[in-house]
Amino acid sequence: MATTFMAKTVQCGSVRNCIEDIKDIIADGNFILAPEGITLLAMDPSSTVLVNLKLEAENFEVYACEKRQVIGVNMSNLFKIIKTMTNDDTLTLFIETDNPNYLFIRIENQEKHKVTTYKFNLMDLNEDEVSLPPAHFESVINMPSVDFQKITRDMHNIGDIIEIKSIGQQLILSCKGDFASQETVIGNNVSQLSAAAHESMEASGSAGAAPDNQTIVQGFYTLKYLTQFSKCTNLSSQCELYLKNDYPLILAYKVANLGTIRLMLAPHVEDQKIAV
């Protein structure tokens, strides 16, 4: 069987969770299969949210891709196929040379001596030219994913908009609604960009540093989208927030040891869209 692409991983739970999170934001998207790895860079119809997924070739058990290929995928349909995967399974994705319009999805369980193969229909989608512009982030916050999820969910019960503000060594999250307001202050949680974070952001041409005591970095964002983003909590115990004044918020999660998913949200301004 000749193939133009093949990727094999035992990180089935993380792949399943990642696609489950993406499908609630992006209906259809183009995956770029390249020798260096798998990339998804897609924007929602409102041009408010940008999803950037990158899985590194070197982190798969098996990876083979001689040249760049673009495959269009419906996220909900893909999730229907892989949602029953467990952590005991092995996932293999491949495209046969003679069947370029299909993605073959093979799920194996060695303990049960079971192999299931799906022939998944690909879509012909327009390949939009979307790129992440280089940026120097004034504040980078690393915090437990469950904490960020709880804060955004709690605030979404009160209002629609959250203000995220970084002042020196404090992170302040606040919202205001018709019947109440909330402010949560987290101290000693803003630090200089760690080596790992710096490396991950350098890949997209971005960098950051801790603000000094005189620097105020703030933005207003729609809680509806942030509560959707926080579903990625099941991917990683930690999340990173990249903040810059008058710039989209970037929320990043590790996808096991395979790579990173970054979610970019435009600030809440009337008719505000992500500039690409």
PDB file of C-alpha atoms in Angstrom:
ATOM      1  CA  MET A   1       0.000   0.000   0.000  1.00  0.00           C
ATOM      2  CA  ALA A   2       1.619   3.235  -1.181  1.00  0.00           C
ATOM      3  CA  THR A   3       0.837   6.328   0.871  1.00  0.00           C
ATOM      4  CA  THR A   4       1.519  10.050   0.531  1.00  0.00           C
ATOM      5  CA  PHE A   5       0.998  10.661   4.251  1.00  0.00           C
ATOM      6  CA  MET A   6       1.044   8.631   7.444  1.00  0.00           C
ATOM      7  CA  ALA A   7       0.993   9.585  11.126  1.00  0.00           C
ATOM      8  CA  LYS A   8       0.743   7.197  14.073  1.00  0.00           C
ATOM      9  CA  THR A   9       0.290   8.086  17.744  1.00  0.00           C
ATOM     10  CA  VAL A  10      -0.698   6.546  21.055  1.00  0.00           C
ATOM     11  CA  GLN A  11      -1.999   9.922  22.307  1.00  0.00           C
ATOM     12  CA  CYS A  12      -5.571   9.062  21.307  1.00  0.00           C
ATOM     13  CA  GLY A  13      -7.262  10.775  24.230  1.00  0.00           C
ATOM     14  CA  SER A  14      -5.548  14.092  23.548  1.00  0.00           C
ATOM     15  CA  VAL A  15      -6.295  13.976  19.811  1.00  0.00           C
ATOM     16  CA  ARG A  16      -9.956  13.172  20.532  1.00  0.00           C
ATOM     17  CA  ASN A  17     -10.269  15.983  23.066  1.00  0.00           C
ATOM     18  CA  CYS A  18      -8.559  18.444  20.746  1.00  0.00           C
ATOM     19  CA  ILE A  19     -10.942  17.785  17.842  1.00  0.00           C
ATOM     20  CA  GLU A  20     -13.905  17.912  20.224  1.00  0.00           C
ATOM     21  CA  ASP A  21     -12.859  21.383  21.347  1.00  0.00           C
ATOM     22  CA  ILE A  22     -12.165  22.646  17.814  1.00  0.00           C
ATOM     23  CA  LYS A  23     -15.497  21.474  16.374  1.00  0.00           C
ATOM     24  CA  ASP A  24     -17.388  23.852  18.681  1.00  0.00           C
ATOM     25  CA  ILE A  25     -15.488  26.800  17.200  1.00  0.00           C
ATOM     26  CA  ILE A  26     -14.732  25.854  13.593  1.00  0.00           C
ATOM     27  CA  ALA A  27     -17.168  23.858  11.422  1.00  0.00           C
ATOM     28  CA  ASP A  28     -14.792  23.097   8.527  1.00  0.00           C
ATOM     29  CA  GLY A  29     -11.073  23.582   8.186  1.00  0.00           C
ATOM     30  CA  ASN A  30      -8.005  22.778   6.132  1.00  0.00           C
ATOM     31  CA  PHE A  31      -5.310  20.661   7.752  1.00  0.00           C
ATOM     32  CA  ILE A  32      -1.874  21.228   6.247  1.00  0.00           C
ATOM     33  CA  LEU A  33       0.147  18.013   6.140  1.00  0.00           C
ATOM     34  CA  ALA A  34       3.833  18.763   5.730  1.00  0.00           C
ATOM     35  CA  PRO A  35       7.172  17.060   6.423  1.00  0.00           C
ATOM     36  CA  GLU A  36       7.537  19.067   9.644  1.00  0.00           C
ATOM     37  CA  GLY A  37       4.089  18.209  11.015  1.00  0.00           C
ATOM     38  CA  ILE A  38       0.336  18.822  10.932  1.00  0.00           C
ATOM     39  CA  THR A  39      -1.052  22.365  11.091  1.00  0.00           C
ATOM     40  CA  LEU A  40      -4.527  23.850  11.260  1.00  0.00           C
ATOM     41  CA  LEU A  41      -4.984  27.609  10.932  1.00  0.00           C
ATOM     42  CA  ALA A  42      -8.653  28.485  10.647  1.00  0.00           C
ATOM     43  CA  MET A  43     -10.925  31.410  11.451  1.00  0.00           C
ATOM     44  CA  ASP A  44     -14.564  31.355  12.490  1.00  0.00           C
ATOM     45  CA  PRO A  45     -17.150  32.958  10.149  1.00  0.00           C
ATOM     46  CA  SER A  46     -17.296  36.138  12.252  1.00  0.00           C
ATOM     47  CA  SER A  47     -13.507  36.673  11.966  1.00  0.00           C
ATOM     48  CA  THR A  48     -13.413  36.955  15.748  1.00  0.00           C
ATOM     49  CA  VAL A  49     -11.672  33.678  16.621  1.00  0.00           C
ATOM     50  CA  LEU A  50      -8.575  32.125  15.095  1.00  0.00           C
ATOM     51  CA  VAL A  51      -7.566  28.525  15.853  1.00  0.00           C
ATOM     52  CA  ASN A  52      -3.923  27.565  15.384  1.00  0.00           C
ATOM     53  CA  LEU A  53      -3.048  23.896  15.948  1.00  0.00           C
ATOM     54  CA  LYS A  54       0.453  22.571  15.358  1.00  0.00           C
ATOM     55  CA  LEU A  55       1.483  18.951  15.934  1.00  0.00           C
ATOM     56  CA  GLU A  56       5.177  18.274  15.446  1.00  0.00           C
ATOM     57  CA  ALA A  57       6.232  15.385  13.185  1.00  0.00           C
ATOM     58  CA  GLU A  58       9.004  14.312  15.568  1.00  0.00           C
ATOM     59  CA  ASN A  59       6.484  13.694  18.369  1.00  0.00           C
ATOM     60  CA  PHE A  60       4.537  10.978  16.534  1.00  0.00           C
ATOM     61  CA  GLU A  61       5.485   7.322  16.843  1.00  0.00           C
ATOM     62  CA  VAL A  62       5.516   7.154  13.043  1.00  0.00           C
ATOM     63  CA  TYR A  63       5.363  10.117  10.664  1.00  0.00           C
ATOM     64  CA  ALA A  64       5.911  10.203   6.916  1.00  0.00           C
ATOM     65  CA  CYS A  65       5.018  13.035   4.554  1.00  0.00           C
ATOM     66  CA  GLU A  66       7.234  13.848   1.611  1.00  0.00           C
ATOM     67  CA  LYS A  67       5.472  16.986   0.408  1.00  0.00           C
ATOM     68  CA  ARG A  68       2.905  19.522   1.549  1.00  0.00           C
ATOM     69  CA  GLN A  69      -0.746  18.497   1.210  1.00  0.00           C
ATOM     70  CA  VAL A  70      -3.946  20.298   2.167  1.00  0.00           C
ATOM     71  CA  ILE A  71      -7.017  18.329   3.242  1.00  0.00           C
ATOM     72  CA  GLY A  72     -10.441  19.797   3.975  1.00  0.00           C
ATOM     73  CA  VAL A  73     -12.206  18.307   6.988  1.00  0.00           C
ATOM     74  CA  ASN A  74     -15.613  18.715   8.612  1.00  0.00           C
ATOM     75  CA  MET A  75     -14.756  18.785  12.318  1.00  0.00           C
ATOM     76  CA  SER A  76     -18.054  17.368  13.605  1.00  0.00           C
ATOM     77  CA  ASN A  77     -17.891  14.396  11.243  1.00  0.00           C
ATOM     78  CA  LEU A  78     -14.268  13.735  12.155  1.00  0.00           C
ATOM     79  CA  PHE A  79     -15.177  13.765  15.831  1.00  0.00           C
ATOM     80  CA  LYS A  80     -17.979  11.255  15.208  1.00  0.00           C
ATOM     81  CA  ILE A  81     -15.321   8.841  13.964  1.00  0.00           C
ATOM     82  CA  ILE A  82     -12.736   9.269  16.704  1.00  0.00           C
ATOM     83  CA  LYS A  83     -14.901  10.008  19.757  1.00  0.00           C
ATOM     84  CA  THR A  84     -14.921   6.366  20.878  1.00  0.00           C
ATOM     85  CA  MET A  85     -11.115   6.167  21.025  1.00  0.00           C
ATOM     86  CA  THR A  86      -9.646   5.365  24.422  1.00  0.00           C
ATOM     87  CA  ASN A  87      -6.215   5.864  25.936  1.00  0.00           C
ATOM     88  CA  ASP A  88      -5.498   2.177  25.282  1.00  0.00           C
ATOM     89  CA  ASP A  89      -5.849   2.628  21.517  1.00  0.00           C
ATOM     90  CA  THR A  90      -3.370   3.554  18.809  1.00  0.00           C
ATOM     91  CA  LEU A  91      -4.406   5.959  16.046  1.00  0.00           C
ATOM     92  CA  THR A  92      -3.008   5.868  12.523  1.00  0.00           C
ATOM     93  CA  LEU A  93      -3.940   8.435   9.879  1.00  0.00           C
ATOM     94  CA  PHE A  94      -2.925   7.889   6.272  1.00  0.00           C
ATOM     95  CA  ILE A  95      -3.715   8.864   2.692  1.00  0.00           C
ATOM     96  CA  GLU A  96      -3.258   6.318  -0.070  1.00  0.00           C
ATOM     97  CA  THR A  97      -1.570   7.407  -3.266  1.00  0.00           C
ATOM     98  CA  ASP A  98      -4.459   6.089  -5.346  1.00  0.00           C
ATOM     99  CA  ASN A  99      -7.149   7.561  -3.039  1.00  0.00           C
ATOM    100  CA  PRO A 100      -6.199  11.218  -2.449  1.00  0.00           C
ATOM    101  CA  ASN A 101      -9.795  12.245  -1.673  1.00  0.00           C
ATOM    102  CA  TYR A 102     -10.028  10.091   1.455  1.00  0.00           C
ATOM    103  CA  LEU A 103      -8.362  10.111   4.844  1.00  0.00           C
ATOM    104  CA  PHE A 104      -8.017   6.615   6.260  1.00  0.00           C
ATOM    105  CA  ILE A 105      -8.396   6.450  10.034  1.00  0.00           C
ATOM    106  CA  ARG A 106      -7.205   3.271  11.726  1.00  0.00           C
ATOM    107  CA  ILE A 107      -7.857   2.629  15.425  1.00  0.00           C
ATOM    108  CA  GLU A 108      -6.072  -0.349  16.968  1.00  0.00           C
ATOM    109  CA  ASN A 109      -6.351  -1.977  20.372  1.00  0.00           C
ATOM    110  CA  GLN A 110      -3.647  -4.575  20.901  1.00  0.00           C
ATOM    111  CA  GLU A 111      -5.113  -5.959  24.134  1.00  0.00           C
ATOM    112  CA  LYS A 112      -8.428  -6.718  22.424  1.00  0.00           C
ATOM    113  CA  HIS A 113      -6.752  -7.710  19.138  1.00  0.00           C
ATOM    114  CA  LYS A 114      -9.078  -5.317  17.322  1.00  0.00           C
ATOM    115  CA  VAL A 115      -8.413  -3.086  14.328  1.00  0.00           C
ATOM    116  CA  THR A 116     -11.027  -0.718  12.872  1.00  0.00           C
ATOM    117  CA  THR A 117     -10.398   1.290   9.702  1.00  0.00           C
ATOM    118  CA  TYR A 118     -12.541   4.163   8.435  1.00  0.00           C
ATOM    119  CA  LYS A 119     -12.491   5.691   4.955  1.00  0.00           C
ATOM    120  CA  PHE A 120     -13.260   9.337   5.677  1.00  0.00           C
ATOM    121  CA  ASN A 121     -14.449  11.688   2.913  1.00  0.00           C
ATOM    122  CA  LEU A 122     -12.363  14.834   2.512  1.00  0.00           C
ATOM    123  CA  MET A 123     -13.724  18.222   1.464  1.00  0.00           C
ATOM    124  CA  ASP A 124     -12.581  20.653  -1.205  1.00  0.00           C
ATOM    125  CA  LEU A 125     -12.331  23.902   0.775  1.00  0.00           C
ATOM    126  CA  ASN A 126     -10.861  27.215  -0.271  1.00  0.00           C
ATOM    127  CA  GLU A 127      -7.392  27.612   1.159  1.00  0.00           C
ATOM    128  CA  ASP A 128      -7.612  30.999   2.839  1.00  0.00           C
ATOM    129  CA  GLU A 129      -4.345  32.814   3.364  1.00  0.00           C
ATOM    130  CA  VAL A 130      -4.296  33.256   7.131  1.00  0.00           C
ATOM    131  CA  SER A 131      -1.117  34.018   9.019  1.00  0.00           C
ATOM    132  CA  LEU A 132      -0.093  35.024  12.527  1.00  0.00           C
ATOM    133  CA  PRO A 133       1.691  38.388  12.441  1.00  0.00           C
ATOM    134  CA  PRO A 134       4.828  38.649  14.610  1.00  0.00           C
ATOM    135  CA  ALA A 135       4.139  40.317  17.940  1.00  0.00           C
ATOM    136  CA  HIS A 136       5.950  41.201  21.155  1.00  0.00           C
ATOM    137  CA  PHE A 137       3.631  40.384  24.051  1.00  0.00           C
ATOM    138  CA  GLU A 138       3.815  42.708  27.012  1.00  0.00           C
ATOM    139  CA  SER A 139       2.525  40.079  29.444  1.00  0.00           C
ATOM    140  CA  VAL A 140       2.548  36.278  29.503  1.00  0.00           C
ATOM    141  CA  ILE A 141       0.592  34.507  32.218  1.00  0.00           C
ATOM    142  CA  ASN A 142       0.909  30.841  33.073  1.00  0.00           C
ATOM    143  CA  MET A 143      -1.908  29.514  35.267  1.00  0.00           C
ATOM    144  CA  PRO A 144      -3.745  26.250  36.024  1.00  0.00           C
ATOM    145  CA  SER A 145      -6.265  25.470  33.286  1.00  0.00           C
ATOM    146  CA  VAL A 146      -8.989  24.513  35.774  1.00  0.00           C
ATOM    147  CA  ASP A 147      -8.673  27.895  37.506  1.00  0.00           C
ATOM    148  CA  PHE A 148      -9.086  29.821  34.273  1.00  0.00           C
ATOM    149  CA  GLN A 149     -12.024  27.631  33.279  1.00  0.00           C
ATOM    150  CA  LYS A 150     -13.790  28.158  36.604  1.00  0.00           C
ATOM    151  CA  ILE A 151     -13.278  31.928  36.555  1.00  0.00           C
ATOM    152  CA  THR A 152     -14.623  32.353  33.017  1.00  0.00           C
ATOM    153  CA  ARG A 153     -17.601  30.069  33.658  1.00  0.00           C
ATOM    154  CA  ASP A 154     -18.486  31.853  36.885  1.00  0.00           C
ATOM    155  CA  MET A 155     -18.251  35.239  35.203  1.00  0.00           C
ATOM    156  CA  HIS A 156     -20.321  34.112  32.232  1.00  0.00           C
ATOM    157  CA  ASN A 157     -23.183  33.591  34.710  1.00  0.00           C
ATOM    158  CA  ILE A 158     -22.960  37.295  35.581  1.00  0.00           C
ATOM    159  CA  GLY A 159     -22.104  39.119  32.373  1.00  0.00           C
ATOM    160  CA  ASP A 160     -21.065  38.841  28.732  1.00  0.00           C
ATOM    161  CA  ILE A 161     -17.729  40.693  28.752  1.00  0.00           C
ATOM    162  CA  ILE A 162     -14.588  40.081  30.818  1.00  0.00           C
ATOM    163  CA  GLU A 163     -11.779  42.540  31.433  1.00  0.00           C
ATOM    164  CA  ILE A 164      -8.366  40.907  31.748  1.00  0.00           C
ATOM    165  CA  LYS A 165      -5.751  43.211  33.227  1.00  0.00           C
ATOM    166  CA  SER A 166      -2.117  42.608  34.121  1.00  0.00           C
ATOM    167  CA  ILE A 167      -0.387  45.065  36.451  1.00  0.00           C
ATOM    168  CA  GLY A 168       3.102  44.135  37.575  1.00  0.00           C
ATOM    169  CA  GLN A 169       2.814  40.832  39.412  1.00  0.00           C
ATOM    170  CA  GLN A 170      -0.979  40.786  39.541  1.00  0.00           C
ATOM    171  CA  LEU A 171      -3.594  39.454  37.152  1.00  0.00           C
ATOM    172  CA  ILE A 172      -7.048  41.009  37.560  1.00  0.00           C
ATOM    173  CA  LEU A 173     -10.137  39.517  35.931  1.00  0.00           C
ATOM    174  CA  SER A 174     -13.450  41.323  36.242  1.00  0.00           C
ATOM    175  CA  CYS A 175     -16.937  41.458  34.771  1.00  0.00           C
ATOM    176  CA  LYS A 176     -20.160  43.358  35.348  1.00  0.00           C
ATOM    177  CA  GLY A 177     -23.755  42.296  34.830  1.00  0.00           C
ATOM    178  CA  ASP A 178     -27.283  43.501  35.549  1.00  0.00           C
ATOM    179  CA  PHE A 179     -27.465  41.963  39.021  1.00  0.00           C
ATOM    180  CA  ALA A 180     -23.837  41.676  40.165  1.00  0.00           C
ATOM    181  CA  SER A 181     -20.186  42.258  39.386  1.00  0.00           C
ATOM    182  CA  GLN A 182     -17.114  40.121  40.049  1.00  0.00           C
ATOM    183  CA  GLU A 183     -13.420  40.760  40.398  1.00  0.00           C
ATOM    184  CA  THR A 184     -10.804  38.042  40.860  1.00  0.00           C
ATOM    185  CA  VAL A 185      -7.222  39.036  41.650  1.00  0.00           C
ATOM    186  CA  ILE A 186      -4.401  36.548  41.236  1.00  0.00           C
ATOM    187  CA  GLY A 187      -1.046  37.606  42.661  1.00  0.00           C
ATOM    188  CA  ASN A 188       2.482  36.497  41.799  1.00  0.00           C
ATOM    189  CA  ASN A 189       1.220  34.771  38.682  1.00  0.00           C
ATOM    190  CA  VAL A 190       2.823  36.927  36.017  1.00  0.00           C
ATOM    191  CA  SER A 191       6.415  36.088  35.320  1.00  0.00           C
ATOM    192  CA  GLN A 192       9.001  36.383  32.640  1.00  0.00           C
ATOM    193  CA  LEU A 193       8.343  34.220  29.643  1.00  0.00           C
ATOM    194  CA  SER A 194       9.631  30.757  30.455  1.00  0.00           C
ATOM    195  CA  ALA A 195      12.100  29.060  28.137  1.00  0.00           C
ATOM    196  CA  ALA A 196       9.422  26.622  26.979  1.00  0.00           C
ATOM    197  CA  ALA A 197       6.900  29.367  26.337  1.00  0.00           C
ATOM    198  CA  HIS A 198       9.486  31.482  24.554  1.00  0.00           C
ATOM    199  CA  GLU A 199      10.358  28.572  22.303  1.00  0.00           C
ATOM    200  CA  SER A 200       6.709  27.879  21.471  1.00  0.00           C
ATOM    201  CA  MET A 201       5.970  31.506  20.597  1.00  0.00           C
ATOM    202  CA  GLU A 202       9.172  31.942  18.609  1.00  0.00           C
ATOM    203  CA  ALA A 203       7.771  29.365  16.211  1.00  0.00           C
ATOM    204  CA  SER A 204       5.060  31.856  15.261  1.00  0.00           C
ATOM    205  CA  GLY A 205       7.360  34.869  15.324  1.00  0.00           C
ATOM    206  CA  SER A 206       6.126  36.107  18.685  1.00  0.00           C
ATOM    207  CA  ALA A 207       7.859  36.903  21.928  1.00  0.00           C
ATOM    208  CA  GLY A 208       7.030  38.311  25.316  1.00  0.00           C
ATOM    209  CA  ALA A 209       8.309  39.565  28.636  1.00  0.00           C
ATOM    210  CA  ALA A 210       6.982  40.266  32.066  1.00  0.00           C
ATOM    211  CA  PRO A 211       5.613  43.757  32.574  1.00  0.00           C
ATOM    212  CA  ASP A 212       7.307  45.985  35.085  1.00  0.00           C
ATOM    213  CA  ASN A 213       5.391  47.528  37.975  1.00  0.00           C
ATOM    214  CA  GLN A 214       4.412  50.560  35.880  1.00  0.00           C
ATOM    215  CA  THR A 215       2.995  48.633  32.926  1.00  0.00           C
ATOM    216  CA  ILE A 216      -0.738  48.068  32.575  1.00  0.00           C
ATOM    217  CA  VAL A 217      -1.826  45.528  29.973  1.00  0.00           C
ATOM    218  CA  GLN A 218      -5.558  45.089  29.563  1.00  0.00           C
ATOM    219  CA  GLY A 219      -8.310  44.092  27.193  1.00  0.00           C
ATOM    220  CA  PHE A 220     -12.018  43.322  27.071  1.00  0.00           C
ATOM    221  CA  TYR A 221     -13.132  39.970  25.634  1.00  0.00           C
ATOM    222  CA  THR A 222     -16.376  38.107  25.008  1.00  0.00           C
ATOM    223  CA  LEU A 223     -16.984  35.464  27.683  1.00  0.00           C
ATOM    224  CA  LYS A 224     -18.969  33.285  25.295  1.00  0.00           C
ATOM    225  CA  TYR A 225     -15.797  32.505  23.352  1.00  0.00           C
ATOM    226  CA  LEU A 226     -13.536  32.228  26.394  1.00  0.00           C
ATOM    227  CA  THR A 227     -15.822  29.638  27.982  1.00  0.00           C
ATOM    228  CA  GLN A 228     -15.609  27.692  24.728  1.00  0.00           C
ATOM    229  CA  PHE A 229     -11.815  28.018  24.772  1.00  0.00           C
ATOM    230  CA  SER A 230     -11.606  26.831  28.367  1.00  0.00           C
ATOM    231  CA  LYS A 231     -12.978  23.446  27.304  1.00  0.00           C
ATOM    232  CA  CYS A 232      -9.366  22.788  26.303  1.00  0.00           C
ATOM    233  CA  THR A 233      -8.709  22.329  30.018  1.00  0.00           C
ATOM    234  CA  ASN A 234      -8.881  18.571  29.417  1.00  0.00           C
ATOM    235  CA  LEU A 235      -5.795  18.873  27.192  1.00  0.00           C
ATOM    236  CA  SER A 236      -3.332  20.342  29.661  1.00  0.00           C
ATOM    237  CA  SER A 237      -3.049  21.130  33.368  1.00  0.00           C
ATOM    238  CA  GLN A 238      -1.613  24.581  32.543  1.00  0.00           C
ATOM    239  CA  CYS A 239      -2.603  27.275  30.073  1.00  0.00           C
ATOM    240  CA  GLU A 240      -0.781  30.379  28.900  1.00  0.00           C
ATOM    241  CA  LEU A 241      -2.350  33.766  28.240  1.00  0.00           C
ATOM    242  CA  TYR A 242      -0.487  36.149  25.938  1.00  0.00           C
ATOM    243  CA  LEU A 243      -1.562  39.762  26.435  1.00  0.00           C
ATOM    244  CA  LYS A 244      -0.804  42.901  24.486  1.00  0.00           C
ATOM    245  CA  ASN A 245      -2.661  46.200  24.518  1.00  0.00           C
ATOM    246  CA  ASP A 246      -5.004  46.663  21.533  1.00  0.00           C
ATOM    247  CA  TYR A 247      -4.202  43.171  20.269  1.00  0.00           C
ATOM    248  CA  PRO A 248      -6.036  39.838  20.260  1.00  0.00           C
ATOM    249  CA  LEU A 249      -5.687  37.609  23.315  1.00  0.00           C
ATOM    250  CA  ILE A 250      -3.891  34.316  22.718  1.00  0.00           C
ATOM    251  CA  LEU A 251      -4.711  31.331  24.917  1.00  0.00           C
ATOM    252  CA  ALA A 252      -2.377  28.343  24.514  1.00  0.00           C
ATOM    253  CA  TYR A 253      -2.631  24.709  25.653  1.00  0.00           C
ATOM    254  CA  LYS A 254      -0.306  21.762  25.171  1.00  0.00           C
ATOM    255  CA  VAL A 255      -1.744  18.781  23.256  1.00  0.00           C
ATOM    256  CA  ALA A 256      -0.036  16.055  25.300  1.00  0.00           C
ATOM    257  CA  ASN A 257       3.503  15.847  23.907  1.00  0.00           C
ATOM    258  CA  LEU A 258       2.366  16.239  20.295  1.00  0.00           C
ATOM    259  CA  GLY A 259       2.258  20.018  20.036  1.00  0.00           C
ATOM    260  CA  THR A 260       0.213  23.098  20.934  1.00  0.00           C
ATOM    261  CA  ILE A 261      -3.177  24.608  20.223  1.00  0.00           C
ATOM    262  CA  ARG A 262      -3.474  28.397  20.334  1.00  0.00           C
ATOM    263  CA  LEU A 263      -6.774  30.238  20.330  1.00  0.00           C
ATOM    264  CA  MET A 264      -6.742  33.894  19.337  1.00  0.00           C
ATOM    265  CA  LEU A 265      -9.668  36.134  20.327  1.00  0.00           C
ATOM    266  CA  ALA A 266     -10.142  39.690  19.094  1.00  0.00           C
ATOM    267  CA  PRO A 267     -10.781  42.332  21.776  1.00  0.00           C
ATOM    268  CA  HIS A 268     -14.413  43.253  22.358  1.00  0.00           C
ATOM    269  CA  VAL A 269     -14.803  46.397  20.307  1.00  0.00           C
ATOM    270  CA  GLU A 270     -17.749  47.159  18.051  1.00  0.00           C
ATOM    271  CA  ASP A 271     -17.145  45.344  14.752  1.00  0.00           C
ATOM    272  CA  GLN A 272     -13.677  44.280  15.925  1.00  0.00           C
ATOM    273  CA  LYS A 273     -12.131  41.553  13.780  1.00  0.00           C
ATOM    274  CA  ILE A 274      -8.761  39.833  13.734  1.00  0.00           C
ATOM    275  CA  ALA A 275      -6.460  41.477  11.206  1.00  0.00           C
ATOM    276  CA  VAL A 276      -4.636  38.932   9.064  1.00  0.00           C
TER     277      VAL A 276
END
